[in-house]
Short mmCIF file of C-alpha atoms in Angstrom, two decimals:
data_model
loop_
_atom_site.label_atom_id
_atom_site.label_comp_id
_atom_site.label_asym_id
_atom_site.label_seq_id
_atom_site.Cartn_x
_atom_site.Cartn_y
_atom_site.Cartn_z
CA UNK A 207 -15.05 -38.25 48.36
CA UNK A 208 -16.04 -34.50 48.09
CA UNK A 209 -13.59 -32.11 49.03
CA UNK A 210 -14.27 -28.38 49.40
CA UNK A 211 -11.34 -25.70 49.33
CA UNK A 212 -12.30 -22.05 50.35
CA UNK A 213 -10.26 -18.96 49.97
CA UNK A 214 -9.24 -16.74 51.32
CA UNK A 215 -9.17 -17.87 55.20
CA UNK A 216 -9.49 -13.99 56.39
CA UNK A 217 -10.74 -10.88 54.47
CA UNK A 218 -10.75 -7.13 55.46
CA UNK A 219 -12.64 -4.55 53.65
CA UNK A 220 -13.68 -1.14 54.25
CA UNK A 221 -17.08 -0.27 54.42
CA UNK A 222 -18.74 0.22 50.77
CA UNK A 223 -16.30 -2.16 49.26
CA UNK A 224 -17.14 -5.33 47.58
CA UNK A 225 -15.93 -8.88 49.04
CA UNK A 226 -15.51 -12.08 47.15
CA UNK A 227 -14.91 -15.44 48.54
CA UNK A 228 -14.00 -18.43 46.34
CA UNK A 229 -14.67 -22.29 46.62
CA UNK A 230 -13.55 -25.25 44.66
CA UNK A 231 -15.01 -28.60 44.91
CA UNK A 232 -13.61 -32.06 43.71
CA UNK A 233 -16.63 -34.19 42.99
CA UNK A 234 -18.41 -33.18 39.66
CA UNK A 235 -21.60 -34.96 40.61
CA UNK A 236 -22.00 -32.24 43.40
CA UNK A 237 -25.31 -30.56 42.63
CA UNK A 238 -26.41 -27.89 45.30
CA UNK A 239 -24.20 -25.27 46.62
CA UNK A 240 -25.15 -23.28 49.71
CA UNK A 241 -23.40 -20.39 51.70
CA UNK A 242 -23.94 -19.94 55.17
CA UNK A 243 -23.07 -16.79 57.50
CA UNK A 244 -22.09 -17.53 61.14
CA UNK A 245 -22.12 -14.86 63.68
CA UNK A 246 -20.07 -15.14 66.98
CA UNK A 247 -21.79 -17.36 69.46
CA UNK A 248 -24.28 -18.54 66.92
CA UNK A 249 -25.09 -21.43 64.45
CA UNK A 250 -24.64 -21.19 60.68
CA UNK A 251 -27.67 -19.54 58.64
CA UNK A 252 -28.22 -19.95 55.09
CA UNK A 253 -27.75 -16.83 53.16
CA UNK A 254 -27.91 -18.08 49.30
CA UNK A 255 -27.73 -21.03 47.65
CA UNK A 256 -27.34 -22.24 44.01
CA UNK A 257 -27.97 -25.42 42.18
CA UNK A 258 -26.14 -27.10 39.33
CA UNK A 259 -28.47 -26.15 36.80
CA UNK A 260 -28.14 -22.41 37.32
CA UNK A 261 -24.89 -20.31 36.88
CA UNK A 262 -25.64 -17.15 38.71
CA UNK A 263 -28.28 -16.23 41.55
CA UNK A 264 -28.50 -12.74 43.15
CA UNK A 265 -30.20 -11.60 46.43
CA UNK A 266 -29.82 -7.89 46.86
CA UNK A 267 -26.35 -7.22 47.54
CA UNK A 268 -25.29 -10.84 47.60
CA UNK A 269 -24.64 -13.03 44.69
CA UNK A 270 -23.18 -16.36 44.00
CA UNK A 271 -21.85 -17.49 40.85
CA UNK A 272 -21.32 -21.21 39.78
CA UNK A 273 -18.77 -22.44 37.06
CA UNK A 274 -19.35 -26.00 36.79
CA UNK A 275 -16.79 -27.08 33.99
CA UNK A 276 -14.15 -25.38 36.38
CA UNK A 277 -15.68 -26.72 39.64
CA UNK A 278 -15.61 -23.63 41.37
CA UNK A 279 -18.21 -21.09 42.78
CA UNK A 280 -17.99 -17.63 44.56
CA UNK A 281 -19.66 -15.40 46.81
CA UNK A 282 -20.02 -11.73 46.12
CA UNK A 283 -21.23 -9.17 48.69
CA UNK A 284 -21.34 -5.36 47.47
CA UNK A 285 -21.62 -2.50 49.41
CA UNK A 286 -20.38 -4.13 52.57
CA UNK A 287 -21.57 -2.80 55.69
CA UNK A 288 -20.36 -3.61 59.25
CA UNK A 289 -23.07 -6.01 60.06
CA UNK A 290 -21.62 -8.13 57.28
CA UNK A 291 -18.60 -9.06 59.49
CA UNK A 292 -18.73 -12.93 60.13
CA UNK A 293 -17.57 -16.11 59.23
CA UNK A 294 -18.87 -17.37 55.86
CA UNK A 295 -18.86 -21.05 54.57
CA UNK A 296 -19.38 -22.36 51.47
CA UNK A 297 -20.80 -26.22 51.03
CA UNK A 298 -21.19 -28.86 48.20
CA UNK A 299 -23.59 -31.45 48.43
CA UNK A 300 -23.40 -34.83 47.29
CA UNK A 301 -25.35 -35.67 48.79
CA UNK A 302 -24.28 -34.77 52.37
CA UNK A 303 -22.89 -31.21 52.87
CA UNK A 304 -19.08 -30.87 52.98
CA UNK A 305 -18.20 -27.43 54.11
CA UNK A 306 -15.11 -25.30 53.47
CA UNK A 307 -12.95 -24.29 56.35
CA UNK A 308 -14.48 -20.81 56.38
CA UNK A 309 -13.45 -17.20 55.64
CA UNK A 310 -13.62 -14.58 58.35
CA UNK A 311 -14.79 -11.18 56.91
CA UNK A 312 -14.30 -8.12 58.53
CA UNK A 313 -15.81 -4.85 57.62
CA UNK A 314 -14.37 -1.69 59.23
CA UNK A 315 -16.35 1.63 59.18
CA UNK B 150 -41.82 -22.08 65.55
CA UNK B 151 -38.61 -22.34 67.30
CA UNK B 152 -36.84 -24.18 64.37
CA UNK B 153 -34.16 -26.44 65.91
CA UNK B 154 -33.14 -26.19 69.46
CA UNK B 155 -30.45 -28.01 71.35
CA UNK B 156 -29.83 -28.85 74.88
CA UNK B 157 -27.71 -28.04 76.81
CA UNK B 158 -25.96 -24.96 75.68
CA UNK B 159 -22.83 -25.54 77.37
CA UNK B 160 -21.33 -28.84 79.31
CA UNK B 161 -17.89 -29.72 80.97
CA UNK B 162 -17.11 -33.19 81.14
CA UNK B 163 -14.23 -35.24 82.82
CA UNK B 164 -12.55 -37.74 80.48
CA UNK B 165 -14.51 -41.06 80.41
CA UNK B 166 -17.60 -39.51 81.49
CA UNK B 167 -20.92 -40.11 79.12
CA UNK B 168 -23.44 -37.88 78.03
CA UNK B 169 -25.96 -37.35 75.44
CA UNK B 170 -26.74 -34.11 73.56
CA UNK B 171 -30.40 -33.32 72.53
CA UNK B 172 -31.64 -31.76 69.41
CA UNK B 173 -35.27 -31.01 68.30
CA UNK B 174 -37.02 -29.56 65.16
CA UNK B 175 -40.34 -28.41 64.70
CA UNK B 176 -40.48 -27.94 60.97
CA UNK B 177 -41.54 -31.19 60.06
CA UNK B 178 -38.18 -32.07 58.38
CA UNK B 179 -37.23 -35.66 57.46
CA UNK B 180 -33.72 -35.31 57.83
CA UNK B 181 -31.48 -34.41 60.51
CA UNK B 182 -27.57 -34.11 61.17
CA UNK B 183 -25.02 -33.84 63.76
CA UNK B 184 -21.71 -31.44 63.19
CA UNK B 185 -18.87 -30.83 65.18
CA UNK B 186 -17.08 -27.52 64.62
CA UNK B 187 -13.31 -26.91 65.46
CA UNK B 188 -11.11 -23.86 64.98
CA UNK B 189 -9.81 -23.85 61.50
CA UNK B 190 -11.69 -27.34 60.63
CA UNK B 191 -15.10 -25.81 59.47
CA UNK B 192 -18.30 -28.07 60.12
CA UNK B 193 -17.63 -31.66 59.84
CA UNK B 194 -20.42 -34.09 59.57
CA UNK B 195 -20.60 -36.80 62.37
CA UNK B 196 -23.62 -38.62 61.73
CA UNK B 197 -27.01 -37.99 59.78
CA UNK B 198 -30.48 -39.55 59.65
CA UNK B 199 -32.08 -39.06 56.42
CA UNK B 200 -35.54 -40.34 57.42
CA UNK B 201 -37.10 -41.50 60.62
CA UNK B 202 -35.61 -44.88 61.66
CA UNK B 203 -32.27 -44.40 59.67
CA UNK B 204 -28.87 -43.30 60.60
CA UNK B 205 -25.67 -43.17 58.55
CA UNK B 206 -22.21 -42.16 59.53
CA UNK B 207 -20.65 -39.15 58.34
CA UNK B 208 -17.01 -37.79 58.05
CA UNK B 209 -15.93 -38.30 61.72
CA UNK B 210 -18.50 -40.89 63.36
CA UNK B 211 -15.70 -42.51 65.90
CA UNK B 212 -16.45 -42.05 69.56
CA UNK B 213 -20.22 -41.27 68.91
CA UNK B 214 -23.57 -42.80 68.65
CA UNK B 215 -26.82 -41.42 67.57
CA UNK B 216 -30.60 -42.04 68.10
CA UNK B 217 -33.55 -40.92 65.90
CA UNK B 218 -36.03 -40.99 68.55
CA UNK B 219 -38.84 -39.84 66.34
CA UNK B 220 -39.35 -37.52 63.61
CA UNK B 221 -38.65 -34.40 65.67
CA UNK B 222 -35.78 -35.72 67.81
CA UNK B 223 -32.41 -36.63 67.03
CA UNK B 224 -29.73 -37.24 69.72
CA UNK B 225 -25.81 -37.59 69.94
CA UNK B 226 -24.31 -39.80 72.66
CA UNK B 227 -20.65 -39.67 73.92
CA UNK B 228 -20.00 -42.99 75.67
CA UNK B 229 -16.62 -42.06 77.10
CA UNK B 230 -15.67 -38.62 76.49
CA UNK B 231 -12.10 -37.76 75.34
CA UNK B 232 -10.35 -34.39 75.45
CA UNK B 233 -10.30 -34.68 71.68
CA UNK B 234 -14.22 -34.37 71.73
CA UNK B 235 -13.90 -30.84 73.07
CA UNK B 236 -15.87 -28.91 70.39
CA UNK B 237 -18.90 -27.21 69.47
CA UNK B 238 -21.55 -29.31 68.43
CA UNK B 239 -24.25 -28.29 65.87
CA UNK B 240 -27.46 -30.07 64.82
CA UNK B 241 -29.31 -29.36 61.67
CA UNK B 242 -32.12 -30.38 59.67
CA UNK B 243 -33.54 -30.23 56.52
CA UNK B 244 -36.89 -31.27 54.33
CA UNK B 245 -35.13 -34.07 52.81
CA UNK B 246 -31.43 -35.22 51.77
CA UNK B 247 -29.84 -36.93 48.96
CA UNK B 248 -30.71 -35.87 45.58
CA UNK B 249 -32.49 -32.28 45.47
CA UNK B 250 -30.87 -31.45 48.70
CA UNK B 251 -32.51 -28.60 50.40
CA UNK B 252 -31.57 -25.86 52.92
CA UNK B 253 -30.09 -27.09 56.09
CA UNK B 254 -31.36 -25.23 59.23
CA UNK B 255 -28.93 -25.10 62.19
CA UNK B 256 -29.36 -24.97 65.87
CA UNK B 257 -27.75 -22.57 68.10
CA UNK B 258 -25.19 -25.35 69.15
CA UNK B 259 -23.73 -27.07 72.39
CA UNK B 260 -20.52 -26.02 73.66
CA UNK B 261 -18.55 -28.95 75.03
CA UNK B 262 -15.45 -29.27 77.17
CA UNK B 263 -13.71 -32.43 78.16
CA UNK B 264 -11.00 -32.18 80.82
#
């Protein structure tokens, strides 16, 4: 079955810096890769997603890249702000979503 | 439009007690899911329902049962709760599952403590 590895588990950056979170997946048939943000005490919320026929997608300060050959995808957050502090999860779908274990991002001002 | 709602928000059970977690969505989605979230483990799929009238096991189904009551509602039942079932439970829904998977929308979660 699908296995998703996510790194790093914790990430601390200064406000204004960039943050990058990386995930790898095992099943080459996976075709949908969402990223979720979870704030304390709340359910995960989708922030961006990418499908296997696209290599990169951007939404304001957030971008996701996908390398199907290497079976890895990454989340890039530029100009980080304190409100970006949260736990971020990647996932791969084939067909059910398999989640990574999460990255706790801390942005200090 | 409330999205995905879950009840209760918090629950404390004694070992061996039973309970049902309720989930409802008002987005006319076909597919619904139950996950559990444990520290350092991410989200693990317990059961899902691709469409009304169907249910399938996920990664960690043991000790749970589900019912897709209608298109809106998907409940999760613990027949005999165990301390290992202490967790935060999330319900989610999507327009469809499988090929062409769509965005899953999550509820606020139910925090369950089994003593």
